[in-house]
PDB file of C-alpha atoms in Angstrom:
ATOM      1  CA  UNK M   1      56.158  33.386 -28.876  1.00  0.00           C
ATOM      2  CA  UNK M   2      57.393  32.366 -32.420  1.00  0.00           C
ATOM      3  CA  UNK M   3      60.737  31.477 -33.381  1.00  0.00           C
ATOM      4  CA  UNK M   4      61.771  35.326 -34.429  1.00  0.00           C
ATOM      5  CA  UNK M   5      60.545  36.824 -31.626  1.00  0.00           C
ATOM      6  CA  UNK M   6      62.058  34.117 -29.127  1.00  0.00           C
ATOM      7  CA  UNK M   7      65.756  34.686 -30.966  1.00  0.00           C
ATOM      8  CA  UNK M   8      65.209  38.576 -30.365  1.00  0.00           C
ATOM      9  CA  UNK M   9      64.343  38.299 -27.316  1.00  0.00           C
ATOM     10  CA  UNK M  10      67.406  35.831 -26.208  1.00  0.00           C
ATOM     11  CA  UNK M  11      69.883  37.591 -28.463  1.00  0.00           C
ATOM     12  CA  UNK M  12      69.131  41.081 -26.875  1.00  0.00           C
ATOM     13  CA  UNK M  13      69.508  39.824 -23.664  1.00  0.00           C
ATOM     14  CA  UNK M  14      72.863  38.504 -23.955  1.00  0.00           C
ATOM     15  CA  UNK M  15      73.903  41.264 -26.419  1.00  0.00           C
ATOM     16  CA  UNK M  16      72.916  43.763 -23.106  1.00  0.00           C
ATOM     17  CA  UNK M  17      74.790  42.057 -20.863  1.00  0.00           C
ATOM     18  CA  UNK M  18      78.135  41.115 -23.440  1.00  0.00           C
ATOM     19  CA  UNK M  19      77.742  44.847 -24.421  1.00  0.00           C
ATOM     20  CA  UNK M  20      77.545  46.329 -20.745  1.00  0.00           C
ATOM     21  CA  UNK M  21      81.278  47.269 -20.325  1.00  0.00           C
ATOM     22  CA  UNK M  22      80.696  49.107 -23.857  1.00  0.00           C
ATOM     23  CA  UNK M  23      78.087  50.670 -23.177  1.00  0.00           C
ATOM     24  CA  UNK M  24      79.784  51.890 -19.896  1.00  0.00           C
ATOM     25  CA  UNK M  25      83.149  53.490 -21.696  1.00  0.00           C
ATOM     26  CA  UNK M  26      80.612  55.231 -24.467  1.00  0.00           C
ATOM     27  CA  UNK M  27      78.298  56.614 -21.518  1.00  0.00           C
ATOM     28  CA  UNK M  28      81.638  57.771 -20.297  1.00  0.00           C
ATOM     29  CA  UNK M  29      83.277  58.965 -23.544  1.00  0.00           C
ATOM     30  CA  UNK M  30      80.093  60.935 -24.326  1.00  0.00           C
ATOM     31  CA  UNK M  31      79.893  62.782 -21.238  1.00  0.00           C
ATOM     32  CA  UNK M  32      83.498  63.969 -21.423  1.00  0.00           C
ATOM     33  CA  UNK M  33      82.874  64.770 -25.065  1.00  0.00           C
ATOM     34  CA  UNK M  34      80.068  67.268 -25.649  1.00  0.00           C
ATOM     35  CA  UNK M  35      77.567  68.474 -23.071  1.00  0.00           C
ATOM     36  CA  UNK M  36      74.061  66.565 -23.599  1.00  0.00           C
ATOM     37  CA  UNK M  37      72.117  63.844 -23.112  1.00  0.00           C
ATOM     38  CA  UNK M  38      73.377  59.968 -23.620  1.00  0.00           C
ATOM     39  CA  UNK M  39      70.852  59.047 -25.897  1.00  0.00           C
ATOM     40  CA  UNK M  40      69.075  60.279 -28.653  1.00  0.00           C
ATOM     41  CA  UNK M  41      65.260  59.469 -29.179  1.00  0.00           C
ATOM     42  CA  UNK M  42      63.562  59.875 -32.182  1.00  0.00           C
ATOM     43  CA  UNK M  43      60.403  58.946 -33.241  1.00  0.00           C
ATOM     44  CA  UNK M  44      59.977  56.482 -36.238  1.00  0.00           C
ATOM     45  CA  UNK M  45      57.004  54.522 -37.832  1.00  0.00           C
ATOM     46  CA  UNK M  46      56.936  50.848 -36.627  1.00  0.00           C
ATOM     47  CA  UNK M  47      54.856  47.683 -36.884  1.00  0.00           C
ATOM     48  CA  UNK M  48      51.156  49.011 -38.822  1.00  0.00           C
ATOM     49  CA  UNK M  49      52.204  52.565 -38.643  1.00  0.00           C
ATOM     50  CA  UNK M  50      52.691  53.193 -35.112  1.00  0.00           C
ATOM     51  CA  UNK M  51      54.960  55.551 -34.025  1.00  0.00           C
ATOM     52  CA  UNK M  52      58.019  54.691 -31.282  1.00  0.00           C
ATOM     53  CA  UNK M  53      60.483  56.247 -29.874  1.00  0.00           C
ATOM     54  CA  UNK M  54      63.928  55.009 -30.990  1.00  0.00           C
ATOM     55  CA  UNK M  55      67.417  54.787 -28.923  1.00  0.00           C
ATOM     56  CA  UNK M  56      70.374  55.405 -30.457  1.00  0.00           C
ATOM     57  CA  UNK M  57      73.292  57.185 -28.413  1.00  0.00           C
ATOM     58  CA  UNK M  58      74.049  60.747 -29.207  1.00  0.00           C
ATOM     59  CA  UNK M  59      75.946  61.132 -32.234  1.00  0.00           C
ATOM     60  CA  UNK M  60      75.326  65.045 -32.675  1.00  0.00           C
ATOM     61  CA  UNK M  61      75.329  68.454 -30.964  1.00  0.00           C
ATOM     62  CA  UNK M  62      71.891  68.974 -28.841  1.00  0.00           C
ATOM     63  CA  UNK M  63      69.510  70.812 -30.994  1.00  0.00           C
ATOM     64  CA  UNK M  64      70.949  69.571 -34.573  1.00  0.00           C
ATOM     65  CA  UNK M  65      68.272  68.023 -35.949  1.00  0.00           C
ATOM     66  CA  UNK M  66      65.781  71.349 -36.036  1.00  0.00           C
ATOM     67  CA  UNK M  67      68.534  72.208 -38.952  1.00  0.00           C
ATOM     68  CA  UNK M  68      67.719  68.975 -40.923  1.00  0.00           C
ATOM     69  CA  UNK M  69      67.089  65.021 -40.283  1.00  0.00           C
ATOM     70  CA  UNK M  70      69.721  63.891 -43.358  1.00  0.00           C
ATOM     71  CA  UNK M  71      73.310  63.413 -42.139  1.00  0.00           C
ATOM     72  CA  UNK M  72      75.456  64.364 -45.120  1.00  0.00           C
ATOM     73  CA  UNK M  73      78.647  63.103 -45.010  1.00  0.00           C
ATOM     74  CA  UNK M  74      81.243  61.758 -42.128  1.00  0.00           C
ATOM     75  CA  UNK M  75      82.260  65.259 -41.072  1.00  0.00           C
ATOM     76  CA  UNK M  76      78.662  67.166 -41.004  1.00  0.00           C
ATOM     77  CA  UNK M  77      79.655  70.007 -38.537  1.00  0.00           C
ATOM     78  CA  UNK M  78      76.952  68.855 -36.268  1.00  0.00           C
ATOM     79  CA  UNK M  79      78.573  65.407 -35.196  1.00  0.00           C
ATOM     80  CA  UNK M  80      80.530  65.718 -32.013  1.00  0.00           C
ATOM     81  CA  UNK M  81      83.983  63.809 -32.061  1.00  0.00           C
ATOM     82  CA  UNK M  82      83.040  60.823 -30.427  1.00  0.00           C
ATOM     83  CA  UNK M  83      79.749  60.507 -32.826  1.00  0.00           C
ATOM     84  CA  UNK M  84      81.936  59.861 -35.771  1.00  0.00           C
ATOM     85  CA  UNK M  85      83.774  56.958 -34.430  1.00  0.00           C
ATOM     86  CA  UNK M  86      80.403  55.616 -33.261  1.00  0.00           C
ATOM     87  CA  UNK M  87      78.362  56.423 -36.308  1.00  0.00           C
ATOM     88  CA  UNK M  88      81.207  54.626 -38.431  1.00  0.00           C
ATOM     89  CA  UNK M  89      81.698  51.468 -37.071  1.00  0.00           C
ATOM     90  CA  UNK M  90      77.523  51.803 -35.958  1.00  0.00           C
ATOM     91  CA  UNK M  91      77.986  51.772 -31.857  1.00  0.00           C
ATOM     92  CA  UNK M  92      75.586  53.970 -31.715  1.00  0.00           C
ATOM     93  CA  UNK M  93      72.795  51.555 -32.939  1.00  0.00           C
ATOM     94  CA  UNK M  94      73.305  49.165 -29.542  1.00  0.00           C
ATOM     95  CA  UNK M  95      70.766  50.964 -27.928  1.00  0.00           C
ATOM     96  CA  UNK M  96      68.110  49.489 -29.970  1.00  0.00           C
ATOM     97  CA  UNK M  97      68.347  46.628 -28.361  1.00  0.00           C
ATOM     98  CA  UNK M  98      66.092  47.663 -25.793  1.00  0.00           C
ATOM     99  CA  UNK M  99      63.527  48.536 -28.805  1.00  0.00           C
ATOM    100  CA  UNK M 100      63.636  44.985 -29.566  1.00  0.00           C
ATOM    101  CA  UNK M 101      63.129  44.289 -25.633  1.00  0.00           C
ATOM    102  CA  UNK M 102      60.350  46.693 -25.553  1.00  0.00           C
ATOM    103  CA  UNK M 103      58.595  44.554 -28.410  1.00  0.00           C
ATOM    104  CA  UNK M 104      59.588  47.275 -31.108  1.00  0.00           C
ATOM    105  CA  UNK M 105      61.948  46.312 -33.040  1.00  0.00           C
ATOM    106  CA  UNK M 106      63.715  43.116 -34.590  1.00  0.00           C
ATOM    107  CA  UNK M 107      67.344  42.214 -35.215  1.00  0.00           C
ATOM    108  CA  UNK M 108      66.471  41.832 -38.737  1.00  0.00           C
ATOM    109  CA  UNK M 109      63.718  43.909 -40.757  1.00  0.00           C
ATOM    110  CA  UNK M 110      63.105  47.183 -43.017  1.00  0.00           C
ATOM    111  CA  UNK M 111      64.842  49.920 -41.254  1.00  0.00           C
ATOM    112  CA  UNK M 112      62.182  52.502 -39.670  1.00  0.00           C
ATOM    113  CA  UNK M 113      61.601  55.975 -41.425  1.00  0.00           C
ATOM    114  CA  UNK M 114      60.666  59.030 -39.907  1.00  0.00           C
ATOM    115  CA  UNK M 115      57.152  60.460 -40.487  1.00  0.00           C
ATOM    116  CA  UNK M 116      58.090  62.824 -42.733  1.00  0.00           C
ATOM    117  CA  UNK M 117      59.231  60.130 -45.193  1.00  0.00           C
ATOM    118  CA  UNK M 118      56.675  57.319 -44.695  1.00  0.00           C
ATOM    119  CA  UNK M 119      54.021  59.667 -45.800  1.00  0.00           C
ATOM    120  CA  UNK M 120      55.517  60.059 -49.119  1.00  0.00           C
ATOM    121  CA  UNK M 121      55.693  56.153 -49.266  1.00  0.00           C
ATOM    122  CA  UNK M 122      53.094  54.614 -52.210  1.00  0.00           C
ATOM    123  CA  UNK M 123      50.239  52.037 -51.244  1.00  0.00           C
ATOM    124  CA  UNK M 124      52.768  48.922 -52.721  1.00  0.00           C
ATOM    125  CA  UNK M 125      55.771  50.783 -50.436  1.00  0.00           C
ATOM    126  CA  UNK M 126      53.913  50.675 -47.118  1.00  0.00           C
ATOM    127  CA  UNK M 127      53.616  46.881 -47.116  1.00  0.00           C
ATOM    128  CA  UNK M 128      56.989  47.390 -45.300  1.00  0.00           C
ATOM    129  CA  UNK M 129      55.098  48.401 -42.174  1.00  0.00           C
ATOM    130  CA  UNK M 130      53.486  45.055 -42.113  1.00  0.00           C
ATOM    131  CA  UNK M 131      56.511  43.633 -40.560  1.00  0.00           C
ATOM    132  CA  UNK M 132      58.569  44.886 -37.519  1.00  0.00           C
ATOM    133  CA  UNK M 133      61.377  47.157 -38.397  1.00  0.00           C
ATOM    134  CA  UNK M 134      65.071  46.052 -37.978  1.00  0.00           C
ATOM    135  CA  UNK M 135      68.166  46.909 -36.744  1.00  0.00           C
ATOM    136  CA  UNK M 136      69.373  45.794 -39.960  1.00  0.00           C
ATOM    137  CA  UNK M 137      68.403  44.703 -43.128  1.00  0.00           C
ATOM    138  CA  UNK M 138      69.755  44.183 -46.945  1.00  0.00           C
ATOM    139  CA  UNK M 139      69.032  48.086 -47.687  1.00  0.00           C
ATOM    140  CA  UNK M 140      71.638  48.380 -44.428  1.00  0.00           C
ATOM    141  CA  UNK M 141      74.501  46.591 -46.035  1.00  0.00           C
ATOM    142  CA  UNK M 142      73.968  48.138 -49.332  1.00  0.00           C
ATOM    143  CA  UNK M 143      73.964  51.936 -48.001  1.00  0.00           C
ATOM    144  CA  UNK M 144      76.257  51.637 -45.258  1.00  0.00           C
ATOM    145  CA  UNK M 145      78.195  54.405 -46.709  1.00  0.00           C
ATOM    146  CA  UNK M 146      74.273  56.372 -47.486  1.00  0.00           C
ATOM    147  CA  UNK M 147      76.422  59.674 -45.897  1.00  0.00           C
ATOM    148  CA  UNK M 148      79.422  59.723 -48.886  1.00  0.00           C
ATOM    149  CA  UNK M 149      76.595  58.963 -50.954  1.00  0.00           C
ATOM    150  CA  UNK M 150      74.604  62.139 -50.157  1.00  0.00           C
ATOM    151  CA  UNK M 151      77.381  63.950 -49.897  1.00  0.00           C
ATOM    152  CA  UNK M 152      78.424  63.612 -53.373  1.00  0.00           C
ATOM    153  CA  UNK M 153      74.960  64.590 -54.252  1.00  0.00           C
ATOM    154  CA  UNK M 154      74.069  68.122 -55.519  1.00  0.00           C
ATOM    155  CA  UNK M 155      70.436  68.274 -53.564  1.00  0.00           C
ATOM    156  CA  UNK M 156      71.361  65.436 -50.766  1.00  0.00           C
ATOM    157  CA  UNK M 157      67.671  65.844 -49.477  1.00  0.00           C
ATOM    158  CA  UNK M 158      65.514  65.005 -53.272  1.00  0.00           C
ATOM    159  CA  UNK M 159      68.523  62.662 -53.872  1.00  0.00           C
ATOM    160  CA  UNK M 160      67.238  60.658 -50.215  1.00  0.00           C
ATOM    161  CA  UNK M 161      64.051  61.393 -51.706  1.00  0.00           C
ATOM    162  CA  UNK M 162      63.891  60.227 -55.300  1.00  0.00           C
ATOM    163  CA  UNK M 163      66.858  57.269 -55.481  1.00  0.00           C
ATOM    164  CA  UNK M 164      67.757  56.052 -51.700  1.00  0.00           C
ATOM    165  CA  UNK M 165      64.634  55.279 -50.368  1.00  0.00           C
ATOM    166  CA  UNK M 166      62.902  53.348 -53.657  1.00  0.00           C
ATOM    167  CA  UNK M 167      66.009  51.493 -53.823  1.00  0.00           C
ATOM    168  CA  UNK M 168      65.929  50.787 -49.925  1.00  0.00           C
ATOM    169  CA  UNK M 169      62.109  50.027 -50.256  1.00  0.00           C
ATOM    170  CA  UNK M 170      63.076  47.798 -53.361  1.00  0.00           C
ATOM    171  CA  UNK M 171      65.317  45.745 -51.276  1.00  0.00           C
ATOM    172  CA  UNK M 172      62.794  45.832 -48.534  1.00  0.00           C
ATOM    173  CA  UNK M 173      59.653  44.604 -50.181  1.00  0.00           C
ATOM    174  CA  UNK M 174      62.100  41.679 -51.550  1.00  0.00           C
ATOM    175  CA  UNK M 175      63.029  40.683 -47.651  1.00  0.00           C
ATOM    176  CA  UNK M 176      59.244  40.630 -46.928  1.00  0.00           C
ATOM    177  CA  UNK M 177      58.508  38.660 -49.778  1.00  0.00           C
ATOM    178  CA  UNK M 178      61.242  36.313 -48.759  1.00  0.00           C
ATOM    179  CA  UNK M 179      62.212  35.662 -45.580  1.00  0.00           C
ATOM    180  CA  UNK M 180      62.992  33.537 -42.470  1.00  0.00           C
ATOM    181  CA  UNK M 181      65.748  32.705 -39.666  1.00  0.00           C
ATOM    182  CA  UNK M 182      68.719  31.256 -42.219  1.00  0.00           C
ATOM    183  CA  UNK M 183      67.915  34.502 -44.474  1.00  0.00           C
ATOM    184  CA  UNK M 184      68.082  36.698 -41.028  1.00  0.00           C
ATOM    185  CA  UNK M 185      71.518  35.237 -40.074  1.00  0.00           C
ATOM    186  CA  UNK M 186      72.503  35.420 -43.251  1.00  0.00           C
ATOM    187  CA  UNK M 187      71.889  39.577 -42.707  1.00  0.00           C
ATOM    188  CA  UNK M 188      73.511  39.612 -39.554  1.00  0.00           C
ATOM    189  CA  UNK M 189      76.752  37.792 -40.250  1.00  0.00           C
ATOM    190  CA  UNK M 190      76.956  40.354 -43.894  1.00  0.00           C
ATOM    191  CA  UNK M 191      76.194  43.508 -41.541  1.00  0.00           C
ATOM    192  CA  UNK M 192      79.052  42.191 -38.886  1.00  0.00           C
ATOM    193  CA  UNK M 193      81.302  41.703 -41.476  1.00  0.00           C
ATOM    194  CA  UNK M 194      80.382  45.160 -43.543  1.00  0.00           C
ATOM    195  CA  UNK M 195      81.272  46.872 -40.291  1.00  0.00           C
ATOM    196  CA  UNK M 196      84.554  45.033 -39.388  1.00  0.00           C
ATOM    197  CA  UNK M 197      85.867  45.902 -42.950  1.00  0.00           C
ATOM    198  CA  UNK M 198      85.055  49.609 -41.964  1.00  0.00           C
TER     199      UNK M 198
END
């Protein structure tokens, strides 16, 4: 087990058990909330363009992704109440911890795309499935507002398209290129302190 995997793996655990009374009031926050599931899967493109399922808690009204995969905005009609109090200060990315568990996912790497994206991804762009995908990355802390963004956008969708995800690949590529555990800390302690100053 190398050095990345072996912090994952110990920082997950304890993250799980800090995080269980957390996890506990959302579970029961959600269920008084909206009627639904706890968590939403969704399948994303991994490590060498496998496909996994990935945990997040529900955020959204059951059924709103068939009208779209973009969130535009803070107050997109399909977020339940509680969703936009987790989606803001990011609560509902804990459950990914088990996708770093399950061998998945990282702390730190490119954040994973849907299909429909990663196939419009060039040959330079896919190097970023060489490398596990993150809970966060520097494309993270630079679009952590991504929904004001595409909200202030005329065509949110070829906006995504043609400017977010270059620039998010951009950054990306850059991580791969240079990387290792100070650089991942580094990531970590920016993200932490993006979301506290939300």
């Amino acid at each position: 087990m190398n050095t990345k995997r072996m912090f994952d793996v110990v920082f997950a655990i304890l993250g799980l058990l800090c995080l269980l009374p957390v996890f506990i009031m959302v579970i029961i926050w959600l269920k008084l909330d909206s009627a639904g599931g706890i968590f939403y899967k969704q399948v994303r493109v991994g490590l060498n363009q496998k496909n996994f399922e990935l945990y997040k808690f529900r955020t959204m009204y059951c059924g709103s992704d068939r009208s779209g995969l973009l969130t535009v905005g803070n107050h997109d009609a399909r977020i339940t109440p509680a969703g936009y109090y987790l989606r803001k200060y990011k609560i509902d990315e804990l459950p990914q911890l088990l996708n770093i568990l399950k061998g998945e996912m990282s702390f730190v790497g490119p954040r994973p795309e849907v299909c429909k994206y990663v196939d419009m991804y060039d040959s330079d762009q896919k190097r970023v499935l060489t490398v596990k995908p993150g809970i966060t990355d520097w494309a993270s802390i630079q679009f952590i507002d991504e929904n004001q963004l595409l909200e202030r956008s005329d065509d949110p969708e070829d906006f995504y398209i043609h400017t977010v995800i270059p620039l998010k690949l951009n950054q990306n590529l850059k991580y791969i290129d240079h990387h290792n555990l100070w650089i991942d800390l580094k990531i970590i302690s920016y993200t932490l302190r993006s979301i506290l100053h939300r």
